[in-house]
Coordinates of C-alpha atoms and ligand atoms in Angstrom, one line a residue:
X1 CA -18.3 4.0 10.7
X2 CA -18.4 7.2 9.0
X3 CA -16.3 7.5 6.2
X4 CA -13.5 10.6 6.7
X5 CA -10.7 12.7 4.5
X6 CA -8.1 14.9 5.5
X7 CA -8.8 18.4 5.6
X8 CA -7.5 20.9 2.7
X9 CA -4.5 22.0 4.9
X10 CA -3.1 18.2 4.7
X11 CA -2.8 18.7 0.9
X12 CA -1.7 22.5 0.8
X13 CA 1.3 21.6 3.2
X14 CA 2.4 18.6 1.1
X15 CA 2.1 20.9 -2.2
X16 CA 4.5 23.8 -0.4
X17 CA 6.9 21.5 0.5
X18 CA 7.1 20.0 -2.9
X19 CA 7.4 23.2 -4.3
X20 CA 10.1 24.2 -2.2
X21 CA 12.0 21.4 -3.1
X22 CA 12.4 22.2 -6.9
X23 CA 15.1 24.0 -8.6
X24 CA 14.5 27.5 -9.5
X25 CA 12.8 28.2 -12.7
X26 CA 10.5 25.0 -12.6
X27 CA 7.1 23.3 -13.7
X28 CA 5.9 20.3 -12.0
X29 CA 3.5 18.2 -13.4
X30 CA 1.5 15.4 -11.7
X31 CA -1.0 13.3 -13.7
X32 CA -4.0 10.9 -12.6
X33 CA -4.1 7.4 -13.0
X34 CA -5.7 6.1 -16.4
X35 CA -9.0 4.7 -16.5
X36 CA -8.5 1.2 -17.4
X37 CA -10.7 -0.7 -19.9
X38 CA -12.1 -4.1 -18.3
X39 CA -13.9 -5.2 -21.8
X40 CA -16.6 -3.6 -24.2
X41 CA -17.4 -0.3 -22.5
X42 CA -16.3 -1.3 -18.9
X43 CA -13.9 0.0 -16.8
X44 CA -12.3 -1.5 -13.9
X45 CA -13.1 0.5 -10.9
X46 CA -11.5 3.6 -10.1
X47 CA -8.5 4.6 -8.1
X48 CA -6.8 7.6 -7.8
X49 CA -2.7 8.1 -8.2
X50 CA -1.6 7.9 -4.6
X51 CA 0.8 10.9 -5.5
X52 CA -2.2 12.9 -6.9
X53 CA -4.6 12.0 -3.9
X54 CA -1.4 13.0 -1.5
X55 CA -1.2 16.3 -3.2
X56 CA -4.4 17.2 -3.7
X57 CA -7.4 15.0 -1.9
X58 CA -9.4 14.8 -5.6
X59 CA -10.4 11.3 -6.2
X60 CA -12.0 12.2 -9.6
X61 CA -10.7 10.9 -12.8
X62 CA -8.8 13.0 -15.1
X63 CA -7.7 16.0 -12.6
X64 CA -4.4 17.1 -13.6
X65 CA -2.3 19.4 -11.2
X66 CA 0.6 21.8 -12.1
X67 CA 3.2 23.8 -9.7
X68 CA 5.2 26.6 -10.9
X69 CA 6.4 28.0 -7.8
X70 CA 8.2 31.0 -9.3
X71 CA 5.7 32.1 -12.0
X72 CA 5.3 36.0 -12.1
X73 CA 1.7 35.3 -11.8
X74 CA 0.5 33.9 -8.4
X75 CA -2.6 32.6 -9.6
X76 CA -0.5 30.1 -12.1
X77 CA 1.9 29.3 -9.3
X78 CA -0.6 26.1 -8.5
X79 CA -3.5 24.9 -11.1
X80 CA -5.6 22.0 -11.1
X81 CA -6.9 21.1 -14.2
X82 CA -10.8 19.1 -14.3
X83 CA -13.4 17.8 -16.6
X84 CA -16.1 20.3 -17.2
X85 CA -19.4 19.2 -15.5
X86 CA -22.3 18.9 -18.2
X87 CA -25.9 17.3 -18.2
X88 CA -25.6 14.3 -20.1
X89 CA -22.3 13.3 -18.5
X90 CA -23.7 14.1 -14.9
X91 CA -26.8 12.1 -16.2
X92 CA -25.2 9.0 -17.4
X93 CA -21.9 8.7 -14.7
X94 CA -23.2 11.4 -12.0
X95 CA -21.6 14.2 -10.2
X96 CA -18.2 15.9 -11.2
X97 CA -16.6 18.3 -9.3
X98 CA -17.1 22.2 -9.4
X99 CA -14.5 24.6 -9.5
X100 CA -15.6 25.5 -5.8
X101 CA -15.7 21.9 -4.8
X102 CA -11.7 21.2 -6.2
X103 CA -11.1 24.4 -4.0
X104 CA -12.7 23.3 -0.8
X105 CA -11.0 19.7 -1.2
X106 CA -7.8 20.8 -2.3
X107 CA -6.7 24.5 -1.2
X108 CA -6.0 25.0 -4.8
X109 CA -7.3 28.5 -5.8
X110 CA -6.8 28.5 -9.7
X111 CA -8.8 25.6 -11.4
X112 CA -9.3 25.3 -14.7
X113 CA -11.0 23.0 -17.3
X114 CA -9.1 20.3 -19.2
X115 CA -9.8 22.5 -22.7
X116 CA -7.6 25.0 -21.1
X117 CA -4.6 22.6 -20.4
X118 CA -2.4 22.8 -23.6
X119 CA -2.0 27.0 -23.7
X120 CA -1.8 27.6 -19.9
X121 CA 0.9 24.2 -19.4
X122 CA 2.9 26.2 -22.8
X123 CA 2.7 29.5 -20.7
X124 CA 4.4 27.4 -17.9
X125 CA 6.9 25.8 -19.4
X126 CA 7.8 28.6 -21.2
X127 CA 8.1 31.0 -18.1
X128 CA 10.7 27.5 -16.4
X129 CA 13.7 26.0 -17.4
X130 CA 13.2 22.6 -15.9
X131 CA 10.1 20.1 -16.2
X132 CA 9.7 17.9 -13.8
X133 CA 7.8 14.3 -14.3
X134 CA 6.2 12.1 -12.1
X135 CA 7.4 8.5 -13.1
X136 CA 6.5 5.4 -11.4
X137 CA 10.1 4.7 -9.5
X138 CA 9.1 1.5 -7.3
X139 CA 11.8 -0.9 -7.7
X140 CA 10.1 -3.7 -8.1
X141 CA 7.6 -2.4 -10.5
X142 CA 8.3 -3.5 -14.5
X143 CA 5.4 -3.4 -17.1
X144 CA 4.4 -2.8 -20.9
X145 CA 1.6 -0.9 -19.7
X146 CA 2.0 2.9 -20.4
X147 CA 0.2 4.9 -17.9
X148 CA -0.6 9.1 -18.1
X149 CA 2.8 10.2 -16.6
X150 CA 5.0 8.5 -18.3
X151 CA 3.2 9.0 -21.8
X152 CA 3.2 12.7 -20.9
X153 CA 7.0 12.5 -20.0
X154 CA 7.7 11.5 -23.8
X155 CA 5.3 14.2 -25.6
X156 CA 7.1 16.7 -23.4
X157 CA 10.5 15.3 -24.3
X158 CA 9.5 15.8 -28.0
X159 CA 7.5 19.2 -27.8
X160 CA 10.0 20.9 -25.4
X161 CA 13.5 19.3 -26.1
X162 CA 15.9 22.3 -24.9
X163 CA 14.3 22.1 -21.4
X164 CA 15.4 20.2 -18.7
X165 CA 13.4 16.9 -17.6
X166 CA 13.5 16.0 -14.1
X167 CA 12.2 13.4 -11.6
X168 CA 9.9 14.2 -9.2
X169 CA 9.9 10.9 -8.0
X170 CA 12.5 11.1 -5.1
X171 CA 10.9 14.4 -3.5
X172 CA 7.6 12.5 -3.4
X173 CA 8.7 9.7 -1.9
X174 CA 10.8 11.4 0.4
X175 CA 7.4 13.2 1.5
X176 CA 5.2 10.3 1.5
X177 CA 7.5 8.0 3.7
X178 CA 7.3 9.9 6.4
X179 CA 3.7 10.2 7.8
X180 CA 2.1 12.2 9.6
X181 CA -0.3 12.2 12.3
X182 CA -3.3 12.5 10.7
X183 CA -2.1 9.6 8.4
X184 CA -1.0 7.2 11.3
X185 CA -4.3 7.8 12.7
X186 CA -6.3 6.6 9.2
X187 CA -3.9 3.8 9.3
X188 CA -4.8 3.0 12.4
X189 CA -8.8 3.3 11.5
X190 CA -8.0 0.9 8.3
X191 CA -6.4 -2.0 10.8
X192 CA -8.9 -1.4 13.4
X193 CA -11.3 -2.2 10.5
X194 CA -9.1 -5.0 9.5
X195 CA -9.3 -6.4 13.3
X196 CA -13.1 -6.4 13.3
X197 CA -13.0 -8.5 9.7
X198 CA -10.6 -11.1 11.0
X199 CA -12.6 -11.9 14.6
X200 CA -15.5 -12.1 12.0
X201 CA -13.6 -14.5 10.5
X202 CA -12.7 -16.5 13.7
X203 CA -16.0 -17.0 14.7
X204 CA -17.1 -18.1 11.1
X205 CA -14.5 -20.6 10.3
X206 CA -15.1 -24.2 10.6
X207 CA -14.2 -27.3 8.3
X208 CA -16.2 -27.3 4.8
X209 CA -16.4 -23.5 4.4
X210 CA -15.1 -22.3 1.2
X211 CA -12.3 -19.7 0.9
X212 CA -14.3 -17.0 -0.8
X213 CA -17.0 -17.3 1.7
X214 CA -14.3 -16.1 4.4
X215 CA -13.5 -13.6 1.7
X216 CA -17.4 -12.7 1.5
X217 CA -17.3 -12.0 5.8
X218 CA -14.2 -10.1 5.6
X219 CA -15.4 -7.9 2.7
X220 CA -19.0 -7.6 4.2
X221 CA -17.4 -6.1 7.9
X222 CA -14.9 -4.2 5.7
X223 CA -17.7 -2.3 3.7
X224 CA -20.1 -2.1 6.8
X225 CA -17.3 -0.4 8.6
X226 CA -16.6 2.2 6.0
X227 CA -13.5 0.8 4.4
X228 CA -13.4 1.5 0.2
X229 CA -13.0 -2.4 0.5
X230 CA -9.8 -4.4 0.4
X231 CA -6.3 -2.6 0.1
X232 CA -4.9 -5.5 -2.4
X233 CA -6.5 -9.1 -3.4
X234 CA -6.9 -11.1 -0.3
X235 CA -5.4 -14.3 0.2
X236 CA -7.6 -16.9 1.7
X237 CA -5.4 -19.8 1.5
X238 CA -6.3 -23.3 3.2
X239 CA -4.0 -26.0 3.6
X240 CA -1.5 -26.5 0.8
X241 CA -2.5 -23.3 -1.0
X242 CA -0.6 -21.4 1.7
X243 CA 2.1 -22.6 -0.2
X244 CA 1.7 -20.5 -3.0
X245 CA 2.9 -17.1 -1.5
X246 CA 0.3 -15.2 -4.0
X247 CA -2.3 -17.2 -3.9
X248 CA -5.7 -15.5 -4.9
X249 CA -8.0 -17.6 -6.5
X250 CA -9.5 -18.3 -2.8
X251 CA -11.8 -21.1 -4.3
X252 CA -11.3 -24.1 -2.4
X253 CA -12.9 -25.7 0.5
X254 CA -11.3 -25.4 3.9
X255 CA -10.8 -29.0 5.5
X256 CA -10.7 -30.2 8.5
X257 CA -7.0 -30.3 10.4
X258 CA -5.5 -27.8 8.0
X259 CA -4.2 -24.4 8.7
X260 CA -5.6 -21.4 6.7
X261 CA -3.4 -18.9 5.8
X262 CA -5.0 -15.1 5.8
X263 CA -3.3 -12.0 3.9
X264 CA -5.7 -8.7 3.9
X265 CA -6.2 -5.6 5.1
X266 CA -9.1 -2.5 4.4
X267 CA -8.4 0.4 2.2
X268 CA -9.8 3.3 4.5
X269 CA -9.2 7.0 3.0
X270 CA -7.1 5.4 0.6
X271 CA -4.9 4.2 3.2
X272 CA -3.7 0.4 3.1
X273 CA -3.6 -2.2 6.0
X274 CA -1.6 -5.0 5.6
X275 CA -2.4 -8.0 8.1
X276 CA -1.6 -12.0 7.9
X277 CA -2.8 -14.5 10.4
X278 CA -2.8 -18.0 10.5
X279 CA -5.4 -20.1 11.9
X280 CA -6.7 -23.9 12.4
X281 CA -9.8 -24.4 10.1
X282 CA -11.3 -26.4 12.9
X283 CA -10.2 -23.9 15.6
X284 CA -7.8 -26.3 17.3
X285 CA -4.0 -26.1 16.0
X286 CA -2.3 -29.8 16.0
X287 CA 1.0 -30.0 18.3
X288 CA 3.4 -29.7 15.0
X289 CA 1.1 -26.9 13.8
X290 CA 1.5 -25.2 17.3
X291 CA 5.3 -25.5 17.5
X292 CA 6.0 -24.0 14.1
X293 CA 3.2 -21.0 14.4
X294 CA 4.9 -20.4 17.9
X295 CA 8.5 -20.3 16.3
X296 CA 6.8 -17.7 13.6
X297 CA 5.1 -15.6 16.3
X298 CA 8.3 -15.5 18.6
X299 CA 10.2 -14.1 15.4
X300 CA 7.9 -11.7 14.8
X301 CA 7.8 -10.2 18.4
X302 CA 11.5 -10.1 18.3
X303 CA 11.6 -8.6 15.0
X304 CA 9.0 -5.7 15.9
X305 CA 11.8 -4.3 18.7
X306 CA 13.9 -3.7 15.2
X307 CA 11.6 -0.8 13.8
X308 CA 13.9 1.8 15.7
X309 CA 15.5 4.9 14.0
X310 CA 18.4 4.1 11.9
X311 CA 17.4 0.5 10.8
X312 CA 16.7 -0.3 7.4
X313 CA 14.6 -3.1 5.6
X314 CA 17.8 -4.7 4.6
X315 CA 19.1 -4.9 8.5
X316 CA 15.6 -6.5 9.5
X317 CA 15.5 -9.2 6.7
X318 CA 18.8 -10.2 7.3
X319 CA 18.3 -10.4 11.1
X320 CA 15.0 -12.1 10.6
X321 CA 16.2 -14.6 8.4
X322 CA 18.9 -15.6 10.8
X323 CA 16.2 -15.8 13.6
X324 CA 14.5 -18.3 11.3
X325 CA 17.1 -20.1 10.7
X326 CA 17.5 -21.0 14.5
X327 CA 13.8 -21.7 14.7
X328 CA 14.0 -23.9 11.4
X329 CA 17.1 -26.3 13.4
X330 CA 14.8 -26.1 16.5
X331 CA 12.0 -27.5 14.2
X332 CA 14.2 -30.3 12.5
X333 CA 14.0 -28.8 9.3
X334 CA 17.9 -28.8 9.0
X335 CA 20.6 -29.4 11.3
X336 CA 23.4 -26.7 12.7
X337 CA 25.8 -29.0 10.7
X338 CA 23.6 -29.1 7.8
X339 CA 23.9 -24.7 8.0
X340 CA 27.7 -25.1 8.3
X341 CA 27.8 -26.7 5.1
X342 CA 25.3 -25.2 3.3
X343 CA 26.3 -23.3 0.1
X344 CA 26.4 -19.7 0.9
X345 CA 24.7 -18.6 -2.4
X346 CA 21.8 -20.6 -1.2
X347 CA 21.2 -21.0 2.2
X348 CA 19.0 -23.7 3.4
X349 CA 16.2 -21.2 5.4
X350 CA 15.4 -19.9 1.9
X351 CA 13.7 -23.3 0.9
X352 CA 11.1 -22.5 4.2
X353 CA 11.5 -19.1 4.0
X354 CA 11.5 -17.0 0.4
X355 CA 10.5 -13.2 0.9
X356 CA 11.8 -10.3 2.7
X357 CA 9.7 -9.3 5.8
X358 CA 9.0 -6.0 5.9
X359 CA 7.8 -3.2 3.4
X360 CA 6.5 0.4 3.6
X361 CA 2.9 0.6 4.1
X362 CA 0.7 4.2 3.6
X363 CA -1.2 4.8 0.3
X364 CA -0.1 1.8 -1.3
X365 CA 0.0 -1.7 0.4
X366 CA 3.7 -1.9 -0.8
X367 CA 4.2 1.9 -0.3
X368 CA 7.3 4.2 -1.7
X369 CA 11.0 3.6 -0.1
X370 CA 13.6 0.9 -0.8
X371 CA 15.3 -1.6 1.3
X372 CA 18.2 0.9 2.0
X373 CA 16.0 3.9 3.2
X374 CA 16.9 4.5 7.4
X375 CA 14.1 4.3 9.2
X376 CA 12.8 7.4 11.3
X377 CA 10.0 8.0 13.6
X378 CA 6.5 7.7 12.0
X379 CA 7.7 5.9 9.2
X380 CA 5.2 2.7 9.0
X381 CA 6.3 -1.0 7.8
X382 CA 4.8 -4.6 7.8
X383 CA 6.5 -6.9 10.0
X384 CA 5.8 -10.4 8.2
X385 CA 8.0 -13.3 9.0
X386 CA 7.0 -16.8 7.6
X387 CA 7.4 -20.2 7.6
X388 CA 6.4 -22.4 4.5
X389 CA 7.1 -26.6 4.8
X390 CA 6.4 -27.6 1.5
X391 CA 6.8 -31.5 2.9
X392 CA 4.3 -30.8 5.8
X393 CA 1.8 -28.9 3.7
X394 CA 2.6 -26.1 6.1
X395 CA 2.3 -22.1 5.4
X396 CA 2.3 -20.1 8.4
X397 CA 2.8 -15.9 8.0
X398 CA 1.8 -13.7 10.7
X399 CA 2.4 -9.7 9.9
X400 CA 1.5 -6.7 11.5
X401 CA 1.7 -3.0 10.6
X402 CA 4.6 -1.0 12.7
X403 CA 5.3 2.6 13.6
X404 CA 8.8 3.2 13.6
X405 CA 9.8 4.8 17.3
X406 CA 12.2 4.4 20.1
X407 CA 9.5 2.3 21.1
X408 CA 8.2 0.9 18.0
X409 CA 4.3 1.1 18.0
X410 CA 1.8 -1.9 16.6
X411 CA -0.9 -0.7 15.0
X412 CA -2.3 -4.2 15.2
X413 CA -1.6 -5.0 18.6
X414 CA -5.3 -5.6 19.2
X415 CA -5.5 -8.4 16.2
X416 CA -5.5 -11.4 17.9
X417 CA -2.6 -13.6 17.0
X418 CA -1.6 -15.7 20.5
X419 CA -2.3 -19.6 20.1
X420 CA -5.0 -19.2 23.1
X421 CA -6.6 -16.3 22.3
X422 CA -7.2 -17.6 18.4
X423 CA -8.3 -20.5 20.1
X424 CA -10.7 -19.4 22.7
X425 CA -12.5 -16.8 20.1
X426 CA -12.7 -19.7 17.2
X427 CA -14.3 -21.8 20.0
X428 CA -17.4 -19.5 21.0
Ligands
LIG1 N1 -0.1 -8.4 1.3 C1 0.9 -8.4 0.3 C2 2.2 -8.1 1.5 O1 2.3 -8.7 2.5 O2 3.0 -8.0 1.1
MN2 MN1 3.1 -7.2 3.7
MN3 MN1 0.4 -8.9 3.7

């Protein structure tokens, strides 16, 4: 499959909409991701910041975007700053964008070299009252590692203390939450590549294979089909490893009689798929495994019906936990009586399902948007109930990506999840 990208109109519209939400007399600055050192002179593979991609389509490092919609000179209203290509740089690291390429990809007409940034930005600031900075406002994000937007905000605060510093993140979040048809299309493509990888895994898995060999099969199919790779570190967890929610070592042997929990997704045109499937290593579920698996599957099918306008992640979580509680009683993990007597601060189901069952998905696997955000048509979220029974060594999660609608659309409807389909495909 050939890689694709969006037309420049997608990015132009995104910028226009964002600029329209700024207060009068404002400048907004969007910095790229840093290049992060791995060791010595080696960097980790570069991934553009999702906001920068969303607003420009530029995937090269060191690109800066400024928006100053009320600037008297039209050419100053949207500017991209980028590395000035030179022969030596190109010899070592390859081609860097020309100004024309930046214009063609992003639709931004004014492109300047980074060396012009300081003076130009001063001009933008002095014609503005407000400076919008783009901080990472993801609720679960907490780290000591600084990043370019946050370093920049601190510097600006010091340099221009008489200006109003404002938050850009709520505006960008609002836009990124509401997917356009072309975004749903690439998400669908990411899911389709993930489907191919899963089918490959079904044909490959048998007792004795290593978890990393399963990863290799997935990675092969991803790259072969034009994905950039994994959208996140894949979880290939056989047996008890599935009880570790974020198991990513993927280093153990897959043994006869065990289940294997896979949580993996392709990244395509910078958009993430997020899929979980649970399969029997030897191709046939035991009665107990099947009983537990079908309980989770029943709940997932019911839960997907909740992905309608007006609902929230919080409501979906609560409804699914309740459904899973009922299934757990059916599976004999505890009784109705036990539930009546449970400590409400620590319900019994939390022993067997300790995570939320939905998050937004898009440019990031855990995409922008919080748990009280009201669902609207076109938003995309995961639906991922799970069941983790420590005493039986059973870990199950089934995860599909769903587009909110009056009739929710399952982007992973083609990825096998019925017991009979999984067993039939594994017996081939
Ligand atoms: N793959 C991470 C998650 O399911 O949230
Ligand atoms: Mn997920
Ligand atoms: Mn997942």
